[in-house]
Short mmCIF file of C-alpha atoms in Angstrom, two decimals:
data_model
loop_
_atom_site.label_atom_id
_atom_site.label_comp_id
_atom_site.label_asym_id
_atom_site.label_seq_id
_atom_site.Cartn_x
_atom_site.Cartn_y
_atom_site.Cartn_z
CA UNK A 145 -41.58 25.01 -129.25
CA UNK A 146 -39.81 25.39 -125.93
CA UNK A 147 -36.03 24.99 -125.51
CA UNK A 148 -36.84 22.62 -122.69
CA UNK A 149 -38.93 20.33 -124.82
CA UNK A 150 -38.53 16.76 -123.70
CA UNK A 151 -36.99 14.13 -125.96
CA UNK A 152 -38.07 10.54 -126.50
CA UNK A 153 -35.60 9.19 -123.94
CA UNK A 154 -37.07 11.42 -121.25
CA UNK A 155 -40.61 10.34 -122.07
CA UNK A 156 -39.50 6.72 -121.84
CA UNK A 157 -37.78 7.42 -118.51
CA UNK A 158 -40.90 9.10 -117.08
CA UNK A 159 -43.08 6.23 -118.33
CA UNK A 160 -40.71 3.87 -116.58
CA UNK A 161 -41.05 5.82 -113.30
CA UNK A 162 -44.84 5.79 -113.69
CA UNK A 163 -44.85 2.06 -114.56
CA UNK A 164 -46.66 2.46 -117.85
CA UNK A 165 -45.48 0.59 -120.93
CA UNK A 166 -45.58 2.75 -124.06
CA UNK A 167 -45.20 1.66 -127.64
CA UNK A 168 -43.01 3.61 -130.05
CA UNK A 169 -45.90 5.49 -131.61
CA UNK A 170 -47.04 6.67 -128.16
CA UNK A 171 -43.53 7.81 -127.24
CA UNK A 172 -43.34 9.80 -130.46
CA UNK A 173 -46.75 11.39 -130.00
CA UNK A 174 -46.21 12.20 -126.31
CA UNK A 175 -42.78 13.68 -127.00
CA UNK A 176 -44.30 16.19 -129.39
CA UNK A 177 -47.35 16.94 -127.23
CA UNK A 178 -45.35 17.26 -124.00
CA UNK A 179 -43.11 19.86 -125.64
CA UNK A 180 -46.15 21.95 -126.46
CA UNK A 181 -47.91 21.43 -123.12
CA UNK A 182 -44.82 22.02 -120.99
CA UNK A 183 -44.02 25.20 -122.86
CA UNK A 184 -47.54 26.43 -122.03
CA UNK A 185 -46.83 25.58 -118.37
CA UNK A 186 -43.73 27.80 -118.58
CA UNK A 187 -46.12 30.75 -118.18
CA UNK A 188 -46.10 29.86 -114.47
CA UNK A 189 -42.63 31.45 -114.31
CA UNK A 190 -44.43 34.82 -114.29
CA UNK A 191 -46.37 33.98 -111.12
CA UNK A 192 -45.13 36.00 -108.16
CA UNK A 193 -44.14 34.15 -105.01
CA UNK A 194 -47.31 34.26 -102.93
CA UNK A 195 -47.94 33.84 -99.22
CA UNK A 196 -49.90 30.68 -98.64
CA UNK A 197 -51.40 31.53 -95.31
CA UNK A 198 -54.40 29.26 -95.74
CA UNK A 199 -56.10 28.52 -92.45
CA UNK A 200 -55.27 24.85 -92.50
CA UNK A 201 -55.97 22.76 -89.45
CA UNK A 202 -55.40 19.11 -88.83
CA UNK A 203 -58.58 17.09 -88.53
CA UNK A 204 -58.23 14.28 -86.01
CA UNK A 205 -60.55 11.54 -84.86
CA UNK A 206 -60.19 8.79 -82.29
CA UNK A 207 -58.77 5.63 -83.82
CA UNK A 208 -61.63 3.32 -82.91
CA UNK A 209 -62.42 -0.16 -84.13
CA UNK A 210 -65.57 -0.10 -86.22
CA UNK A 211 -67.36 -2.19 -88.80
CA UNK A 212 -65.28 -2.65 -91.91
CA UNK A 213 -65.11 -4.83 -95.02
CA UNK A 214 -64.92 -8.56 -94.50
CA UNK A 215 -61.95 -10.42 -95.92
CA UNK A 216 -64.15 -11.81 -98.70
CA UNK A 217 -65.42 -8.36 -99.60
CA UNK A 218 -61.91 -6.94 -99.64
CA UNK A 219 -60.76 -9.73 -101.95
CA UNK A 220 -63.81 -9.86 -104.21
CA UNK A 221 -62.26 -7.69 -106.94
CA UNK A 222 -58.75 -9.12 -106.82
CA UNK A 223 -57.70 -10.86 -110.05
CA UNK A 224 -55.89 -13.43 -107.93
CA UNK A 225 -55.80 -14.35 -104.25
CA UNK A 226 -54.52 -17.17 -102.09
CA UNK A 227 -55.28 -18.16 -98.51
CA UNK A 228 -57.21 -14.96 -97.85
CA UNK A 229 -54.51 -12.69 -99.24
CA UNK A 230 -53.97 -10.69 -102.39
CA UNK A 231 -51.65 -12.50 -104.77
CA UNK A 232 -49.34 -10.26 -106.79
CA UNK A 233 -46.51 -10.83 -109.24
CA UNK A 234 -43.00 -11.80 -108.14
CA UNK A 235 -41.02 -9.04 -106.42
CA UNK A 236 -37.74 -9.67 -108.22
CA UNK B 279 -83.97 4.69 -122.83
CA UNK B 280 -81.28 7.01 -124.03
CA UNK B 281 -79.65 6.68 -127.44
CA UNK B 282 -76.92 9.11 -126.43
CA UNK B 283 -74.60 6.46 -124.95
CA UNK B 284 -75.04 8.39 -121.73
CA UNK B 285 -75.15 5.33 -119.47
CA UNK B 286 -72.36 2.81 -119.00
CA UNK B 287 -74.81 0.51 -117.23
CA UNK B 288 -78.47 0.72 -116.29
CA UNK B 289 -78.68 -1.42 -113.17
CA UNK B 290 -81.42 0.09 -111.01
CA UNK B 291 -80.75 0.81 -107.36
CA UNK B 292 -83.87 1.36 -105.27
CA UNK B 293 -83.87 3.76 -102.36
CA UNK B 294 -85.81 3.70 -99.11
CA UNK B 295 -89.59 4.07 -98.98
CA UNK B 296 -90.52 7.75 -98.68
CA UNK B 297 -88.15 10.66 -98.26
CA UNK B 298 -87.62 13.95 -100.11
CA UNK B 299 -86.56 12.20 -103.33
CA UNK B 300 -89.19 9.43 -103.29
CA UNK B 301 -90.38 8.66 -106.81
CA UNK B 302 -87.45 10.59 -108.33
CA UNK B 303 -84.56 9.25 -110.36
CA UNK B 304 -80.96 10.37 -109.82
CA UNK B 305 -78.43 9.09 -112.37
CA UNK B 306 -74.95 8.76 -110.92
CA UNK B 307 -71.56 9.34 -112.55
CA UNK B 308 -69.61 6.13 -112.83
CA UNK B 309 -66.74 7.28 -110.59
CA UNK B 310 -68.99 7.25 -107.50
CA UNK B 311 -68.93 3.90 -105.70
CA UNK B 312 -72.19 1.94 -105.65
CA UNK B 313 -72.24 -1.21 -103.52
CA UNK B 314 -72.88 -4.26 -105.67
CA UNK B 315 -73.06 -2.26 -108.92
CA UNK B 316 -70.13 -1.96 -111.32
CA UNK B 317 -68.18 1.29 -111.11
CA UNK B 318 -65.72 1.79 -113.98
CA UNK B 319 -64.71 5.47 -113.99
CA UNK B 320 -65.10 5.17 -117.77
CA UNK B 321 -61.92 3.08 -117.81
CA UNK B 322 -61.11 -0.36 -119.15
CA UNK B 323 -58.92 -0.67 -116.04
CA UNK B 324 -62.02 -1.03 -113.87
CA UNK B 325 -64.25 -3.03 -116.20
CA UNK B 326 -66.12 -5.47 -113.96
CA UNK B 327 -65.06 -3.75 -110.73
CA UNK B 328 -67.90 -3.97 -108.19
CA UNK B 329 -67.44 -1.81 -105.08
CA UNK B 330 -68.07 -3.58 -101.77
CA UNK B 331 -69.38 -0.34 -100.22
CA UNK B 332 -71.46 2.75 -101.03
CA UNK B 333 -70.10 6.26 -101.31
CA UNK B 334 -71.55 8.57 -98.65
CA UNK B 335 -73.58 10.46 -101.29
CA UNK B 336 -75.12 7.16 -102.46
CA UNK B 337 -76.13 6.29 -98.92
CA UNK B 338 -77.75 9.73 -98.63
CA UNK B 339 -79.59 9.30 -101.96
CA UNK B 340 -80.94 5.93 -100.85
CA UNK B 341 -81.99 7.30 -97.46
CA UNK B 342 -83.78 10.13 -99.27
CA UNK B 343 -85.82 7.60 -101.25
CA UNK B 344 -84.22 8.22 -104.65
CA UNK B 345 -84.05 5.58 -107.38
CA UNK B 346 -80.72 5.37 -109.21
CA UNK B 347 -81.51 4.36 -112.81
CA UNK B 348 -77.90 3.77 -113.83
CA UNK B 349 -74.29 4.82 -113.87
CA UNK B 350 -73.41 7.53 -116.35
CA UNK B 351 -70.67 7.67 -118.93
CA UNK B 352 -67.74 9.99 -118.35
CA UNK B 353 -64.28 10.91 -119.51
CA UNK B 354 -61.90 8.24 -118.23
CA UNK B 355 -61.22 8.96 -114.53
CA UNK B 356 -62.73 12.43 -115.09
CA UNK B 357 -59.93 13.44 -117.43
CA UNK B 358 -61.48 15.31 -120.31
CA UNK B 359 -63.73 18.17 -121.35
CA UNK B 360 -65.82 16.36 -123.97
CA UNK B 361 -66.72 12.86 -122.67
CA UNK B 362 -64.83 11.40 -125.61
CA UNK B 363 -62.04 9.73 -123.61
CA UNK B 364 -64.35 7.07 -122.12
CA UNK B 365 -63.41 3.46 -122.79
CA UNK B 366 -67.15 2.92 -123.29
CA UNK B 367 -67.51 5.28 -126.25
CA UNK B 368 -68.29 8.96 -126.64
CA UNK B 369 -71.56 10.58 -125.56
CA UNK B 370 -73.82 12.53 -127.92
CA UNK B 371 -75.20 15.93 -126.87
CA UNK B 372 -79.03 15.70 -126.73
CA UNK B 373 -79.30 19.51 -126.82
CA UNK B 374 -77.02 19.95 -129.85
CA UNK B 375 -76.75 16.84 -132.00
CA UNK B 376 -73.33 16.20 -133.48
CA UNK B 377 -71.67 18.21 -130.71
CA UNK B 378 -69.92 16.99 -127.57
CA UNK B 379 -71.92 17.08 -124.30
CA UNK B 380 -68.96 18.56 -122.42
CA UNK B 381 -67.11 16.70 -119.77
CA UNK B 382 -66.15 14.99 -117.81
CA UNK B 383 -69.66 14.39 -116.40
CA UNK B 384 -71.11 14.33 -119.94
CA UNK B 385 -73.35 11.31 -119.38
CA UNK B 386 -74.91 12.90 -116.29
CA UNK B 387 -75.70 16.14 -118.14
CA UNK B 388 -77.00 14.25 -121.19
CA UNK B 389 -79.53 12.13 -119.25
CA UNK B 390 -80.89 15.24 -117.54
CA UNK B 391 -81.06 17.18 -120.83
CA UNK B 392 -82.81 14.27 -122.56
CA UNK B 393 -85.28 13.86 -119.69
CA UNK B 394 -84.13 10.29 -118.98
CA UNK B 395 -83.50 11.10 -115.31
CA UNK B 396 -84.89 13.77 -113.00
CA UNK B 397 -81.49 14.66 -111.60
CA UNK B 398 -77.90 13.46 -111.83
CA UNK B 399 -74.71 13.55 -109.82
CA UNK B 400 -71.40 14.49 -111.38
CA UNK B 401 -68.00 15.37 -110.00
CA UNK B 402 -66.15 18.61 -110.66
CA UNK B 403 -62.35 18.72 -110.46
CA UNK B 404 -61.80 21.59 -112.90
CA UNK B 405 -65.26 22.17 -114.35
CA UNK B 406 -66.55 18.65 -114.92
CA UNK B 407 -70.06 19.43 -113.65
CA UNK B 408 -70.35 23.01 -114.94
CA UNK B 409 -68.97 22.38 -118.45
CA UNK B 410 -71.40 19.61 -119.40
CA UNK B 411 -74.25 21.53 -117.73
CA UNK B 412 -73.42 24.51 -119.97
CA UNK B 413 -73.03 22.43 -123.14
CA UNK B 414 -76.27 20.47 -122.58
CA UNK B 415 -78.38 23.43 -121.46
CA UNK B 416 -78.99 22.26 -117.87
CA UNK B 417 -78.00 23.47 -114.39
CA UNK B 418 -74.90 22.24 -112.55
CA UNK B 419 -73.42 23.16 -109.18
CA UNK B 420 -69.83 22.78 -108.02
CA UNK B 421 -70.08 23.10 -104.22
CA UNK B 422 -67.60 24.78 -101.89
CA UNK B 423 -64.71 22.42 -101.19
CA UNK B 424 -65.72 20.43 -98.11
CA UNK B 425 -69.51 20.86 -98.42
CA UNK B 426 -70.05 17.36 -99.86
CA UNK B 427 -68.31 14.16 -98.78
CA UNK B 428 -65.88 12.61 -101.25
CA UNK B 429 -65.91 9.24 -99.45
CA UNK B 430 -66.39 6.65 -102.18
CA UNK B 431 -65.58 9.04 -105.04
CA UNK B 432 -62.71 7.43 -106.96
CA UNK B 433 -60.01 10.08 -106.60
CA UNK B 434 -58.52 12.00 -109.49
CA UNK B 435 -57.26 15.18 -107.75
CA UNK B 436 -58.39 15.24 -104.12
CA UNK B 437 -57.56 18.84 -103.30
CA UNK B 438 -59.74 20.15 -106.13
CA UNK B 439 -62.75 17.94 -106.55
CA UNK B 440 -66.30 17.96 -105.26
CA UNK B 441 -69.37 15.91 -106.14
CA UNK B 442 -72.15 18.16 -107.45
CA UNK B 443 -75.76 18.02 -108.70
CA UNK B 444 -77.13 18.46 -112.23
CA UNK B 445 -80.82 19.17 -112.89
CA UNK B 446 -83.14 20.96 -115.33
CA UNK B 447 -83.68 23.91 -112.96
CA UNK B 448 -81.73 25.68 -110.24
CA UNK B 449 -84.36 24.78 -107.65
CA UNK B 450 -84.08 21.07 -108.44
CA UNK B 451 -80.27 21.19 -108.37
CA UNK B 452 -80.56 22.87 -104.97
CA UNK B 453 -82.93 20.12 -103.76
CA UNK B 454 -80.40 17.46 -104.66
CA UNK B 455 -77.58 19.45 -103.07
CA UNK B 456 -79.57 19.56 -99.82
CA UNK B 457 -79.66 15.76 -99.78
CA UNK B 458 -75.95 15.16 -100.42
CA UNK B 459 -74.37 18.05 -98.44
CA UNK B 460 -73.13 17.89 -94.88
CA UNK B 461 -70.16 16.71 -92.87
CA UNK B 462 -69.04 13.08 -92.93
CA UNK B 463 -66.72 11.44 -90.46
CA UNK B 464 -65.34 9.34 -93.33
CA UNK B 465 -64.07 12.42 -95.16
CA UNK B 466 -61.89 14.58 -92.92
CA UNK B 467 -62.03 17.46 -95.41
CA UNK B 468 -65.78 17.97 -95.01
CA UNK B 469 -66.99 20.94 -93.00
CA UNK B 470 -70.33 21.88 -91.50
CA UNK B 471 -71.85 24.83 -93.38
CA UNK B 472 -73.61 25.88 -90.17
CA UNK B 473 -70.22 26.72 -88.69
CA UNK B 474 -69.62 29.00 -91.66
CA UNK B 475 -72.55 31.34 -91.27
CA UNK B 476 -75.19 29.55 -93.31
CA UNK B 477 -77.51 26.52 -93.37
CA UNK B 478 -78.59 23.75 -95.71
CA UNK B 479 -81.93 25.18 -96.90
CA UNK B 480 -80.67 25.53 -100.45
CA UNK B 481 -83.95 24.97 -102.29
CA UNK B 482 -85.64 27.79 -100.38
CA UNK B 483 -82.99 30.14 -101.71
CA UNK B 484 -84.15 29.51 -105.30
CA UNK B 485 -86.63 32.39 -105.18
CA UNK B 486 -85.32 34.34 -108.16
CA UNK B 487 -84.90 37.50 -106.12
CA UNK B 488 -81.91 39.44 -107.47
CA UNK B 489 -83.03 42.90 -106.36
CA UNK B 490 -79.87 44.71 -105.21
CA UNK B 491 -77.54 41.85 -106.20
CA UNK B 492 -74.06 43.10 -107.05
CA UNK B 493 -72.39 41.17 -109.89
CA UNK B 494 -68.67 41.43 -110.62
CA UNK B 495 -67.60 40.56 -114.17
CA UNK B 496 -63.93 39.54 -114.45
CA UNK B 497 -62.82 40.97 -117.78
CA UNK B 498 -60.06 38.35 -118.09
CA UNK B 499 -62.71 35.63 -118.41
CA UNK B 500 -64.35 37.35 -121.38
CA UNK B 501 -61.14 38.08 -123.28
CA UNK B 502 -60.64 35.50 -125.94
CA UNK B 503 -64.10 33.96 -125.56
CA UNK B 504 -66.10 33.17 -128.68
CA UNK B 505 -68.14 36.20 -129.83
CA UNK B 506 -71.39 34.24 -129.90
CA UNK B 507 -70.81 33.17 -126.31
CA UNK B 508 -70.00 36.71 -125.16
CA UNK B 509 -73.15 38.05 -126.80
CA UNK B 510 -75.34 35.46 -125.06
CA UNK B 511 -73.54 36.14 -121.78
CA UNK B 512 -74.35 39.86 -121.91
CA UNK B 513 -77.98 39.10 -122.75
CA UNK B 514 -78.18 37.08 -119.52
CA UNK B 515 -76.53 39.91 -117.53
CA UNK B 516 -79.05 42.34 -119.07
CA UNK B 517 -81.85 40.07 -117.91
CA UNK B 518 -80.47 40.04 -114.35
CA UNK B 519 -80.08 43.82 -114.49
CA UNK B 520 -83.70 44.24 -115.58
CA UNK B 521 -84.67 42.33 -112.44
CA UNK B 522 -82.81 44.65 -110.10
CA UNK B 523 -79.20 43.42 -110.14
CA UNK B 524 -76.25 45.64 -111.04
CA UNK B 525 -72.87 44.74 -112.48
CA UNK B 526 -69.37 46.16 -112.53
CA UNK B 527 -66.14 44.96 -114.11
CA UNK B 528 -63.42 43.51 -111.90
CA UNK B 529 -59.79 42.56 -112.51
CA UNK B 530 -58.54 39.09 -111.68
CA UNK B 531 -55.00 39.12 -113.10
CA UNK B 532 -54.15 35.76 -111.51
CA UNK B 533 -56.71 33.86 -113.58
CA UNK B 534 -54.50 34.28 -116.65
CA UNK B 535 -52.34 31.56 -115.08
CA UNK B 536 -55.07 29.47 -113.50
CA UNK B 537 -55.51 26.86 -116.19
CA UNK B 538 -51.79 26.03 -116.27
CA UNK B 539 -51.66 25.89 -112.47
CA UNK B 540 -54.74 23.71 -112.43
CA UNK B 541 -53.29 21.20 -114.87
CA UNK B 542 -49.96 20.98 -113.06
CA UNK B 543 -51.68 20.36 -109.71
CA UNK B 544 -54.36 18.01 -111.07
CA UNK B 545 -51.87 15.95 -113.08
CA UNK B 546 -49.50 15.75 -110.13
CA UNK B 547 -52.23 14.54 -107.82
CA UNK B 548 -53.45 12.14 -110.51
CA UNK B 549 -50.01 10.61 -110.93
CA UNK B 550 -50.03 9.75 -107.24
CA UNK B 551 -53.71 8.72 -106.97
CA UNK B 552 -53.66 6.46 -110.00
CA UNK B 553 -50.56 4.64 -108.74
CA UNK B 554 -53.02 2.37 -106.90
CA UNK B 555 -54.06 0.76 -110.18
CA UNK B 556 -51.51 -2.03 -110.39
CA UNK B 557 -53.86 -4.90 -111.19
CA UNK B 558 -53.36 -6.69 -107.88
CA UNK B 559 -56.18 -5.67 -105.52
CA UNK B 560 -58.63 -4.73 -108.27
CA UNK B 561 -58.57 -3.78 -111.92
CA UNK B 562 -57.04 -5.42 -114.95
CA UNK B 563 -54.19 -7.75 -114.09
CA UNK B 564 -50.85 -7.43 -115.85
CA UNK B 565 -50.35 -11.16 -115.48
CA UNK B 566 -47.33 -13.13 -114.35
CA UNK B 567 -43.71 -12.02 -114.32
CA UNK B 568 -41.55 -9.45 -112.62
CA UNK B 569 -43.78 -6.99 -110.70
CA UNK B 570 -42.53 -3.88 -112.51
CA UNK B 571 -43.28 -5.49 -115.84
CA UNK B 572 -46.64 -6.76 -114.66
CA UNK B 573 -47.70 -3.35 -113.31
CA UNK B 574 -46.49 -1.55 -116.44
CA UNK B 575 -48.40 -3.96 -118.64
CA UNK B 576 -51.60 -3.64 -116.58
CA UNK B 577 -51.36 0.15 -116.77
CA UNK B 578 -50.57 0.17 -120.48
CA UNK B 579 -53.57 -2.01 -121.26
CA UNK B 580 -55.94 -0.57 -118.65
CA UNK B 581 -55.41 3.17 -119.16
CA UNK B 582 -56.45 5.17 -122.21
CA UNK B 583 -54.30 7.79 -123.86
CA UNK B 584 -55.50 10.88 -121.95
CA UNK B 585 -54.99 9.15 -118.61
CA UNK B 586 -51.48 8.08 -119.60
CA UNK B 587 -50.74 11.62 -120.75
CA UNK B 588 -51.80 13.14 -117.44
CA UNK B 589 -50.12 10.53 -115.24
CA UNK B 590 -46.87 10.98 -117.18
CA UNK B 591 -46.98 14.78 -117.11
CA UNK B 592 -47.77 14.68 -113.39
CA UNK B 593 -44.90 12.31 -112.77
CA UNK B 594 -42.66 14.68 -114.72
CA UNK B 595 -43.85 17.76 -112.79
CA UNK B 596 -43.07 16.07 -109.48
CA UNK B 597 -39.77 14.51 -110.53
CA UNK B 598 -36.40 15.62 -109.21
CA UNK B 599 -35.32 18.95 -110.65
CA UNK B 600 -38.77 19.96 -111.89
CA UNK B 601 -40.79 20.12 -108.69
CA UNK B 602 -39.91 23.77 -107.93
CA UNK B 603 -40.38 24.84 -111.53
CA UNK B 604 -43.85 23.42 -111.97
CA UNK B 605 -45.53 22.19 -108.79
CA UNK B 606 -44.29 24.90 -106.44
CA UNK B 607 -45.11 27.67 -108.92
CA UNK B 608 -48.55 26.16 -109.44
CA UNK B 609 -49.17 26.27 -105.69
CA UNK B 610 -48.12 29.94 -105.68
CA UNK B 611 -50.58 30.56 -108.50
CA UNK B 612 -53.30 28.77 -106.52
CA UNK B 613 -52.74 31.01 -103.49
CA UNK B 614 -52.75 34.06 -105.77
CA UNK B 615 -56.02 33.02 -107.41
CA UNK B 616 -57.59 32.58 -103.96
CA UNK B 617 -56.50 36.08 -102.92
CA UNK B 618 -57.82 37.58 -106.14
CA UNK B 619 -61.22 35.95 -105.74
CA UNK B 620 -61.46 36.99 -102.07
CA UNK B 621 -60.72 40.55 -103.05
CA UNK B 622 -63.19 40.62 -105.94
CA UNK B 623 -65.88 39.02 -103.78
CA UNK B 624 -65.39 41.65 -101.08
CA UNK B 625 -66.88 44.14 -103.56
CA UNK B 626 -69.50 41.92 -105.21
CA UNK B 627 -72.03 39.27 -104.16
CA UNK B 628 -71.20 37.00 -107.07
CA UNK B 629 -68.79 36.92 -110.02
CA UNK B 630 -70.20 36.15 -113.46
CA UNK B 631 -68.60 34.80 -116.61
CA UNK B 632 -69.45 32.48 -119.45
CA UNK B 633 -69.05 28.94 -118.05
CA UNK B 634 -67.16 27.89 -121.17
CA UNK B 635 -65.40 30.30 -123.54
CA UNK B 636 -66.69 28.34 -126.53
CA UNK B 637 -69.95 26.66 -127.56
CA UNK B 638 -69.99 22.84 -127.60
CA UNK B 639 -67.35 21.57 -130.02
CA UNK B 640 -68.14 19.24 -132.89
CA UNK B 641 -67.62 15.64 -131.91
CA UNK B 642 -64.22 14.21 -132.74
CA UNK B 643 -62.36 17.47 -133.29
CA UNK B 644 -60.68 17.91 -129.88
CA UNK B 645 -58.96 14.64 -129.16
CA UNK B 646 -55.84 15.17 -131.26
CA UNK B 647 -55.06 18.50 -129.66
CA UNK B 648 -54.87 18.08 -125.90
CA UNK B 649 -53.52 21.57 -125.19
CA UNK B 650 -56.46 23.27 -126.92
CA UNK B 651 -58.82 21.06 -124.93
CA UNK B 652 -57.08 22.02 -121.67
CA UNK B 653 -57.33 25.73 -122.47
CA UNK B 654 -61.12 25.43 -122.87
CA UNK B 655 -61.23 25.01 -119.07
CA UNK B 656 -59.94 28.57 -118.51
CA UNK B 657 -63.10 29.85 -116.80
CA UNK B 658 -63.96 26.87 -114.64
CA UNK B 659 -60.57 25.80 -113.23
CA UNK B 660 -59.88 28.99 -111.20
CA UNK B 661 -62.93 28.21 -109.05
CA UNK B 662 -61.56 24.81 -108.04
CA UNK B 663 -58.17 26.36 -107.24
CA UNK B 664 -59.96 28.83 -104.96
CA UNK B 665 -62.18 26.12 -103.32
CA UNK B 666 -65.27 28.26 -104.04
CA UNK B 667 -68.85 27.35 -105.02
CA UNK B 668 -70.09 28.01 -108.56
CA UNK B 669 -73.20 27.31 -110.58
CA UNK B 670 -73.71 27.05 -114.31
CA UNK B 671 -77.17 28.07 -115.51
CA UNK B 672 -78.44 28.17 -119.10
CA UNK B 673 -77.87 31.70 -120.43
CA UNK B 674 -79.58 31.09 -123.75
CA UNK B 675 -78.39 29.90 -127.12
CA UNK B 676 -76.15 31.23 -129.83
CA UNK B 677 -77.84 32.30 -133.09
CA UNK B 678 -77.02 28.85 -134.45
CA UNK B 679 -78.86 27.16 -131.58
CA UNK B 680 -75.95 26.08 -129.36
CA UNK B 681 -76.41 26.20 -125.57
CA UNK B 682 -74.39 28.75 -123.58
CA UNK B 683 -73.90 28.58 -119.81
CA UNK B 684 -73.55 31.47 -117.36
CA UNK B 685 -71.23 30.77 -114.44
CA UNK B 686 -71.84 32.48 -111.11
CA UNK B 687 -69.14 32.18 -108.45
CA UNK B 688 -69.82 32.92 -104.80
CA UNK B 689 -67.80 33.18 -101.58
CA UNK B 690 -66.98 30.01 -99.63
CA UNK B 691 -70.23 28.44 -98.37
CA UNK B 692 -72.16 31.04 -100.37
CA UNK B 693 -74.24 28.36 -102.13
CA UNK B 694 -77.48 30.15 -101.25
CA UNK B 695 -76.28 33.35 -102.90
CA UNK B 696 -75.40 31.69 -106.23
CA UNK B 697 -78.58 29.59 -106.11
CA UNK B 698 -80.72 32.70 -105.55
CA UNK B 699 -78.95 34.57 -108.36
CA UNK B 700 -79.06 31.62 -110.77
CA UNK B 701 -82.74 30.95 -110.10
CA UNK B 702 -83.60 34.28 -111.72
CA UNK B 703 -82.60 32.69 -115.04
CA UNK B 704 -83.54 29.00 -114.79
#
């Protein structure tokens, strides 16, 4: 097991950042598994710094109006909507 | 119809009259958007989700006259190597009962192996077409990054994934690839193969002619593989040799780190991509209340364990203080893997390895040990990191009757080379 193994509080913190509720059993299981998985990832420390001279180019296109989804189509999968808009939970 | 649980739904979509795929059926992985037909990604999150538009590959299938007999089962959001993480149940392997079909496109491989569909589409982020092809004894192609449009493919890790064909033979897989390949203005990462020294006549390349073909065998991808797999692999190489090909060993030191780099990059991209599932515009709602609580509830209830694991690990790898340690090093590894492949392919036409280092696992034995499952992707993930094309063709069976796949990797846009080489075997 790695020295850097995460503890339960860290798993809970990460889950909070990722907006995923976890129950206690999941926190316990993930804490153990993450220790093992992250220590396998430590092998990346041996990777030499490598030039990333990929021939990357920006791909542009004119920003033209074209056919797109109708409002009804865009809303058809929303659990809740109101007056043609998505309806989400309260912000605060 | 299939008793392998290979389909999530069997709504039929009819294509145009006539065309190269008229009268043929093409089953489609359930992470590819089909207008008016439920697309779940194997997740409870998207149960009942009906896309209002077709993916570009679906439009091309319809235009080619294909009939889509249903949407195939898969690991949830493509995250798995066994098709056991689906919210719609695990898939049986028709070629090896009691074993997993491989993943994540396990349903697509299973329907082809069982003869329930003529062809199928899968998606390959780290081996998800090639692994199930190998485990079910069929052919699967992971195209060069940019050959096939990803428009309408529900994203898991954009920089790695491609949609690819599965079929009983190399020639048929090549036929399907011809239909789906080509640039698309709706996917800015697509490129025109004709501007890269080739064309789209893939099926013609399936002539089985390997006279003079030079095969590089990366020793690192044989180390640690199951003995039965290695034996079957060498039998297939012998067969190619007897038909005029030659092989030599090559070193790819970077691939020792590829699987870790792959998982760091894929999980990081997944943590960002799957942030869209908040239960507001689509997907399972988290109900009333404070938005953070509502989102967290939707994502707890909608996502299965493997998806949570990857989203959390990706969030961790990108979080303050860890980005340089994991994500940056993984990008270095990716560049290194690319260089290694370029070098090896400057002295060989194709690189060959077993597709999977192990034969299909028994069902139910992998889920409790995620790390072991990740490591099974050691031979397929480097190819995605390097953006290269690869094919898995049946190499034969182990003495106990389990299918083994041979992976052939080619240079960028070298689809015709790997198709020609693979067609000597299947």
